[in-house]
PDB file of C-alpha atoms in Angstrom:
ATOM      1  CA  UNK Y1208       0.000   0.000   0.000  1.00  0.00           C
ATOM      2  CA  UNK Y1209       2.822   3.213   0.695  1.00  0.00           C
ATOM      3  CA  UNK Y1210       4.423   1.727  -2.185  1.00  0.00           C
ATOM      4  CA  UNK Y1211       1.448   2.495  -4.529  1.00  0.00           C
ATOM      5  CA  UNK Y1212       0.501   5.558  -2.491  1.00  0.00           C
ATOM      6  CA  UNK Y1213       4.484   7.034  -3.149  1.00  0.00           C
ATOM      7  CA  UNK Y1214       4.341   6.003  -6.824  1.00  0.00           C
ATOM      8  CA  UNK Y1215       0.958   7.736  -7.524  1.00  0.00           C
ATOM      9  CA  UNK Y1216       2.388  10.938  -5.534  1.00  0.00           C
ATOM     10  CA  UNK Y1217       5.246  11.034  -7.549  1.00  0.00           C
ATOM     11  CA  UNK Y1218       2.973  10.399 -10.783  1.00  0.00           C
ATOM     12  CA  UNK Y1219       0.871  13.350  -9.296  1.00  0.00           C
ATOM     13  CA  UNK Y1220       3.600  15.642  -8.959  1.00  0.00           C
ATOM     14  CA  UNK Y1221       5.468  14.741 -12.152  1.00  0.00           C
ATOM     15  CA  UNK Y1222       1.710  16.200 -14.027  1.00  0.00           C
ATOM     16  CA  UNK Y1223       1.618  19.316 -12.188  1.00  0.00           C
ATOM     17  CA  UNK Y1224       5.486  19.981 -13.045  1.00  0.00           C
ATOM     18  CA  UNK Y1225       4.367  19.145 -16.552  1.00  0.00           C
ATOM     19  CA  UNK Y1226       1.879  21.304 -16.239  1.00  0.00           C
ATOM     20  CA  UNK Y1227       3.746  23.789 -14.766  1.00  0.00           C
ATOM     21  CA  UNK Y1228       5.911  24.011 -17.823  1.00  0.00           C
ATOM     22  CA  UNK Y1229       3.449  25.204 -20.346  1.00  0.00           C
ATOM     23  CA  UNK Y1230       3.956  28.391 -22.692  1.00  0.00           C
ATOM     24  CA  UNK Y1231       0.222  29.950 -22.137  1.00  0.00           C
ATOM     25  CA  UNK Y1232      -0.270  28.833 -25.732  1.00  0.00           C
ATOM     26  CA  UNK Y1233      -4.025  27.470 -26.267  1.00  0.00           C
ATOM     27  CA  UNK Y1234      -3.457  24.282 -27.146  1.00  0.00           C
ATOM     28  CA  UNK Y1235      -6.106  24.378 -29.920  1.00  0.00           C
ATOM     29  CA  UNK Y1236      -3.913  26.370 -32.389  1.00  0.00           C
ATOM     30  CA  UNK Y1237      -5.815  29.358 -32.394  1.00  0.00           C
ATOM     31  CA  UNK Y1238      -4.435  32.429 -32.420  1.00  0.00           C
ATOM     32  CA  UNK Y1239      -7.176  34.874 -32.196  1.00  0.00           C
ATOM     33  CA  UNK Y1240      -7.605  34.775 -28.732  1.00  0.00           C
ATOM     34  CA  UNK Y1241      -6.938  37.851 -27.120  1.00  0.00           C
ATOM     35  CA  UNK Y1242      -4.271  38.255 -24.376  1.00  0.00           C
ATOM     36  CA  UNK Y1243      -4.182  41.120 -21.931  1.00  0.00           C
ATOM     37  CA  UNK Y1244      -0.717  42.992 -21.765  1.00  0.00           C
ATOM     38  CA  UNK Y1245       0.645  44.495 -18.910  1.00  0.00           C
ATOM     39  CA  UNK Y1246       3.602  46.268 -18.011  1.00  0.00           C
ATOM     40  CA  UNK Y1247       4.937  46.661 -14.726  1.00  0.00           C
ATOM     41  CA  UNK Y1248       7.649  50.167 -14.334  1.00  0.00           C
ATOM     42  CA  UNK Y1249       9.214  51.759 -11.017  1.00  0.00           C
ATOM     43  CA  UNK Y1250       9.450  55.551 -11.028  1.00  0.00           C
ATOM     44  CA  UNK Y1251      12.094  57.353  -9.225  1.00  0.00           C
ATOM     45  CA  UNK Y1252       9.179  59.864  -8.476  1.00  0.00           C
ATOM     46  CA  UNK Y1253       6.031  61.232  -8.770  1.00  0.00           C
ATOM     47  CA  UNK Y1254       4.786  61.931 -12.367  1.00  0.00           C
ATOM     48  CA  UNK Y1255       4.042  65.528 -12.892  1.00  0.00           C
ATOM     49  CA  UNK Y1256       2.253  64.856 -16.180  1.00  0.00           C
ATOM     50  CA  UNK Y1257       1.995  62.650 -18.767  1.00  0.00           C
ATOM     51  CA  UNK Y1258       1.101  64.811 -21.646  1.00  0.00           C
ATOM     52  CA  UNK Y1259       3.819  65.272 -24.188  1.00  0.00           C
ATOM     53  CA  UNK Y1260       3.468  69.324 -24.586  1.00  0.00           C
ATOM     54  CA  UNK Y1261       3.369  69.949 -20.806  1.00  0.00           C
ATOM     55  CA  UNK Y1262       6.750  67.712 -19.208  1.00  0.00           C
ATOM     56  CA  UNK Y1263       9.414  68.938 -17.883  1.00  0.00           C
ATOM     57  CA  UNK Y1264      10.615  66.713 -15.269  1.00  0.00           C
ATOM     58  CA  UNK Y1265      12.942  63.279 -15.942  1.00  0.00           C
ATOM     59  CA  UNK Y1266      10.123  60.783 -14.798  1.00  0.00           C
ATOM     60  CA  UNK Y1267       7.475  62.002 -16.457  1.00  0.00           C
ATOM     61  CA  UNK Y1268       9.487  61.960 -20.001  1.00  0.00           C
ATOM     62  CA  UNK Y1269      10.500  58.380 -19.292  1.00  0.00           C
ATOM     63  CA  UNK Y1270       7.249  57.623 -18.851  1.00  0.00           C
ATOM     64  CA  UNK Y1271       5.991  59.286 -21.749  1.00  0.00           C
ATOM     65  CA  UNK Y1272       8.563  57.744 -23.848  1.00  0.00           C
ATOM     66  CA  UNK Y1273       7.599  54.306 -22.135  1.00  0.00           C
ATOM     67  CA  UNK Y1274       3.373  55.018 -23.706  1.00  0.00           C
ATOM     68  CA  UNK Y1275       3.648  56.393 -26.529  1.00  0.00           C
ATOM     69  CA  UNK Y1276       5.903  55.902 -29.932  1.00  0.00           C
ATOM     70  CA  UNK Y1277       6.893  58.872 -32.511  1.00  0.00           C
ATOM     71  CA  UNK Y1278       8.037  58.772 -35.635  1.00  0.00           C
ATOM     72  CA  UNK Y1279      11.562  57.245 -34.298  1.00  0.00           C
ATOM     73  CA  UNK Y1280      12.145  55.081 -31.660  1.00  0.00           C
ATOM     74  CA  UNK Y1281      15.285  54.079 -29.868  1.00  0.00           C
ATOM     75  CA  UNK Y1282      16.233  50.362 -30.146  1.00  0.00           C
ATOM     76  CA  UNK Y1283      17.842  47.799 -27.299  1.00  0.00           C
ATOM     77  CA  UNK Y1284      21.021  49.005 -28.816  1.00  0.00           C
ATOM     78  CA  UNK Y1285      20.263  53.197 -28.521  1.00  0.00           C
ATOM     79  CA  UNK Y1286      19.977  53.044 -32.214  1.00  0.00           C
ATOM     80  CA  UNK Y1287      17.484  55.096 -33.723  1.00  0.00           C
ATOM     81  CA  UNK Y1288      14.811  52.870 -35.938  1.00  0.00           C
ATOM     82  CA  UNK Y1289      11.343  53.521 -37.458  1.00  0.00           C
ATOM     83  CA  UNK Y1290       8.522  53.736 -35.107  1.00  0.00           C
ATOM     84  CA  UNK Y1291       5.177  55.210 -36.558  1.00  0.00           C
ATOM     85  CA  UNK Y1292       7.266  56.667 -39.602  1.00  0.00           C
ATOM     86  CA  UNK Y1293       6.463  53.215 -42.493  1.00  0.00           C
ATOM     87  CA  UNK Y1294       9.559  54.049 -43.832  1.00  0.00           C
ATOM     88  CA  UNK Y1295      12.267  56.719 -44.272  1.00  0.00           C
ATOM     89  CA  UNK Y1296      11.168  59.929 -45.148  1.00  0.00           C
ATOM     90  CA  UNK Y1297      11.644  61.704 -48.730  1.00  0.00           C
ATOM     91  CA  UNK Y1298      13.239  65.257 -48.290  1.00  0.00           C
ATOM     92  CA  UNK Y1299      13.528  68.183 -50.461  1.00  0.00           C
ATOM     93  CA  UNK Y1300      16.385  68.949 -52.302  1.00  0.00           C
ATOM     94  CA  UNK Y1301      17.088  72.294 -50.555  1.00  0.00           C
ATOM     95  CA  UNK Y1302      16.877  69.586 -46.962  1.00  0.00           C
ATOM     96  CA  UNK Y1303      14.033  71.582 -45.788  1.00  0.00           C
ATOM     97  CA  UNK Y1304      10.601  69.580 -46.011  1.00  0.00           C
ATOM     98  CA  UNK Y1305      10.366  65.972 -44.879  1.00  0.00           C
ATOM     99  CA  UNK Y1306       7.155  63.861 -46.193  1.00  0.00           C
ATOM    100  CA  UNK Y1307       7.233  60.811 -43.789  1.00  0.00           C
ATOM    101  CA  UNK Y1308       3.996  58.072 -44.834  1.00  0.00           C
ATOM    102  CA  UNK Y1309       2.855  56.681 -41.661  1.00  0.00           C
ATOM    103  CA  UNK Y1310       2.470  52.703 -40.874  1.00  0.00           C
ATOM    104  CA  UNK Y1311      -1.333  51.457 -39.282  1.00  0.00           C
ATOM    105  CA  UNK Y1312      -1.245  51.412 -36.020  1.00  0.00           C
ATOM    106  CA  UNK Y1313      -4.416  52.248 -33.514  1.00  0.00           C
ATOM    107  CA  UNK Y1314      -4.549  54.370 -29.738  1.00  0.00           C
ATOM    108  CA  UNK Y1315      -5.538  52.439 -27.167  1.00  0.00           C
ATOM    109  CA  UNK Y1316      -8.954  52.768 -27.712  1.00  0.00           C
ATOM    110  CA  UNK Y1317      -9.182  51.584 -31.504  1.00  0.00           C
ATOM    111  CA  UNK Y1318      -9.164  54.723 -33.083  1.00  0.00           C
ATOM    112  CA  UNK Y1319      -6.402  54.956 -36.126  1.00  0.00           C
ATOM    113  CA  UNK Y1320      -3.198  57.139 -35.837  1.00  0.00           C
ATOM    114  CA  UNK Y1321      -3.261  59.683 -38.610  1.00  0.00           C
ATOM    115  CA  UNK Y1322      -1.206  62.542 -39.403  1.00  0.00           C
ATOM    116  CA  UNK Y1323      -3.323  65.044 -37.894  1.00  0.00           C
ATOM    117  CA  UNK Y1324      -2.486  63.346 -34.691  1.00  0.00           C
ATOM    118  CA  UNK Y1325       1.200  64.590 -35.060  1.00  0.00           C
ATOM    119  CA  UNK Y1326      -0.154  68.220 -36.527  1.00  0.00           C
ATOM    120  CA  UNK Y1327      -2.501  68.426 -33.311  1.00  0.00           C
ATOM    121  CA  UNK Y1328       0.641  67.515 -30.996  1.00  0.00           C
ATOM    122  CA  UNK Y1329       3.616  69.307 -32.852  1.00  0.00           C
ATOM    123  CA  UNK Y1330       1.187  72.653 -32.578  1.00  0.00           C
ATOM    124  CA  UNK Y1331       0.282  72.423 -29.113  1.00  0.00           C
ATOM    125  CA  UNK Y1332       3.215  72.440 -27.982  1.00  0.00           C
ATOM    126  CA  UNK Y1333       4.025  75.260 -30.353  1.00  0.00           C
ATOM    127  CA  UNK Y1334       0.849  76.894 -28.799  1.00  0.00           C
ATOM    128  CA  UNK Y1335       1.867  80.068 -26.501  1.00  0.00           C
ATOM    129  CA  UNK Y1336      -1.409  79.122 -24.527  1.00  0.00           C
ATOM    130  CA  UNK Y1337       0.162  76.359 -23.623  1.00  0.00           C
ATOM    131  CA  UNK Y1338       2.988  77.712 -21.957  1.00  0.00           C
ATOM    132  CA  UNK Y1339       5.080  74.569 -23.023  1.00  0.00           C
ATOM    133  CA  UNK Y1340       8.722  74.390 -21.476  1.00  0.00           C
ATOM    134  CA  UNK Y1341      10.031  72.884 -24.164  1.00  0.00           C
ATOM    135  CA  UNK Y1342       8.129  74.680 -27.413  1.00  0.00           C
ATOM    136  CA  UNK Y1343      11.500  76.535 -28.129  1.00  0.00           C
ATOM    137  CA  UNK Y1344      12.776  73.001 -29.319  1.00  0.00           C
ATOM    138  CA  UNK Y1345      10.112  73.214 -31.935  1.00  0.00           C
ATOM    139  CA  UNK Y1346      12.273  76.548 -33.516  1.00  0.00           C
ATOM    140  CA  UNK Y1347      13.498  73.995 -36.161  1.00  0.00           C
ATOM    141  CA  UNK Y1348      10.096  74.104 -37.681  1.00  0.00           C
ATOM    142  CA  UNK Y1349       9.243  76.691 -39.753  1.00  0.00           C
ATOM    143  CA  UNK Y1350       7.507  79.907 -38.354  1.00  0.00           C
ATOM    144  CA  UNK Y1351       7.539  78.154 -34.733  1.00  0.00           C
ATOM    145  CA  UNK Y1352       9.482  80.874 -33.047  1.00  0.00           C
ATOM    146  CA  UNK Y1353       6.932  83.519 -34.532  1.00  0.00           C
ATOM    147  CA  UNK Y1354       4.565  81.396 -33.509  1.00  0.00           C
ATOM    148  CA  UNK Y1355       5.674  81.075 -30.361  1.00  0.00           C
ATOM    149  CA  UNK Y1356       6.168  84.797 -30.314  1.00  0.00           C
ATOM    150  CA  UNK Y1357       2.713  85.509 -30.948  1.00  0.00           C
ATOM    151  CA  UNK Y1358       3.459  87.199 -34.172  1.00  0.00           C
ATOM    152  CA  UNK Y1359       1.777  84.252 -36.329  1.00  0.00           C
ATOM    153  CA  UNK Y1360      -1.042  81.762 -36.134  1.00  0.00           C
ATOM    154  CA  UNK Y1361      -0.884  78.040 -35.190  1.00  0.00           C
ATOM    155  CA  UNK Y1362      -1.696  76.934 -38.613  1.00  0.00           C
ATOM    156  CA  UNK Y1363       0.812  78.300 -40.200  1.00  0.00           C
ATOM    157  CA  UNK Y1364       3.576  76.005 -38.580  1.00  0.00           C
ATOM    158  CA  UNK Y1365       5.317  74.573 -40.629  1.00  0.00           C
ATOM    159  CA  UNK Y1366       3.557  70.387 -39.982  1.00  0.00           C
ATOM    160  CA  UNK Y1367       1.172  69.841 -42.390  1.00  0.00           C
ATOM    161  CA  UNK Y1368      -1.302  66.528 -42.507  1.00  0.00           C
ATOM    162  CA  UNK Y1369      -1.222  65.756 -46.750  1.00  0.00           C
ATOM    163  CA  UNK Y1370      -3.975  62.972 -46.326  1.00  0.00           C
ATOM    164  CA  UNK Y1371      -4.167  60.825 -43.236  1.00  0.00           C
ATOM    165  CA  UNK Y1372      -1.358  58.843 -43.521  1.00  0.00           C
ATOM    166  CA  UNK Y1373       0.836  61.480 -44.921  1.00  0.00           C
ATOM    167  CA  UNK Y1374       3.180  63.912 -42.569  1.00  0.00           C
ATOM    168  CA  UNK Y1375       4.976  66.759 -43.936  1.00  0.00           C
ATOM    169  CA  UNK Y1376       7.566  68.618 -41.716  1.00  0.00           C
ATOM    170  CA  UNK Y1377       9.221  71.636 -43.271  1.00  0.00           C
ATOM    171  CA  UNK Y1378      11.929  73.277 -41.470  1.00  0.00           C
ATOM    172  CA  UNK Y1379      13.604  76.686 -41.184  1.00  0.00           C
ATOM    173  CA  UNK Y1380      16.775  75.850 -42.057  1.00  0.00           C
ATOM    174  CA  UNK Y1381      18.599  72.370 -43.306  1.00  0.00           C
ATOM    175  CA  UNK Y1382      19.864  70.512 -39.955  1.00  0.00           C
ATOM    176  CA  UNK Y1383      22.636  67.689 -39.561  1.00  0.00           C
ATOM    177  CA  UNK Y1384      20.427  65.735 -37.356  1.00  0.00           C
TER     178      UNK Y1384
END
């Protein structure tokens, strides 16, 4: 009898190591199953804010840059590589005006990212309403200083939406980077 009862414990707990081993794969071979994602970050602090225009503090930007994805994103390497940006972008032959198509990709609630996304964010933080700390990093852009300045309207920053999936960024001046 403790013969038989040992050998069927050490059956039982050879299945629930077995068990214990699995991948979270359904077995059935579907793949449309949805699976919920989570993410689990420490802060060094408290986050101030976590919209883009209004930062200005070290944990809210790594948050930021932890939700949300531009154009560019930084690889495990620190390399720069496309993020929303479906390819490289064509530029001008004077260096000035960057046409970037954008890839499919969806917010968090389902909605599709378009260009006017990036118009809406690029000129709020442009906006002197806003009181952005860092709209004087938009000066690359064309008219964004006068903008900023309050000697020109929002609209005529120089981020245009072609067609939904279409981004054009025009600068002041040619830049390296």
């Amino acid at each position: 009898m403790k013969k038989k009862l040992r050998v069927t414990s050490f059956l039982m707990m050879g299945i629930f190591m077995l068990a214990a081993c699995g991948n979270g794969e359904s077995s059935t071979g579907s793949d449309t199953a949805e699976v919920p994602q989570k993410m689990v970050a420490t802060a060094t602090g408290e986050l101030a804010t976590l919209d883009s225009a209004l930062y200005s503090d070290v944990t809210s930007s790594d948050a930021i840059g932890q939700i949300f994805e531009g154009l560019y994103r930084i690889d495990g390497k620190n390399n720069p590589e496309l993020g929303l940006a479906e390819s490289e972008p064509d530029v001008s032959e004077d260096g000035k005006t960057y046409t970037f198509k954008l890839r499919e990709a969806v917010w968090s609630n389902g909605d599709a990212v378009t260009a006017e996304d990036f118009v809406y964010a690029f000129q709020k933080v442009v906006d002197p309403e806003n009181g952005s700390p860092s709209s004087n990093q938009m000066d690359i852009f064309k008219n964004a200083a006068a903008i900023r300045n309050g000697e020109m309207d929002l609209e005529e920053l120089g981020v245009k939406a072609i067609d939904e999936k279409t981004l054009e960024l025009t600068l002041e001046n040619p830049i390296t980077y």
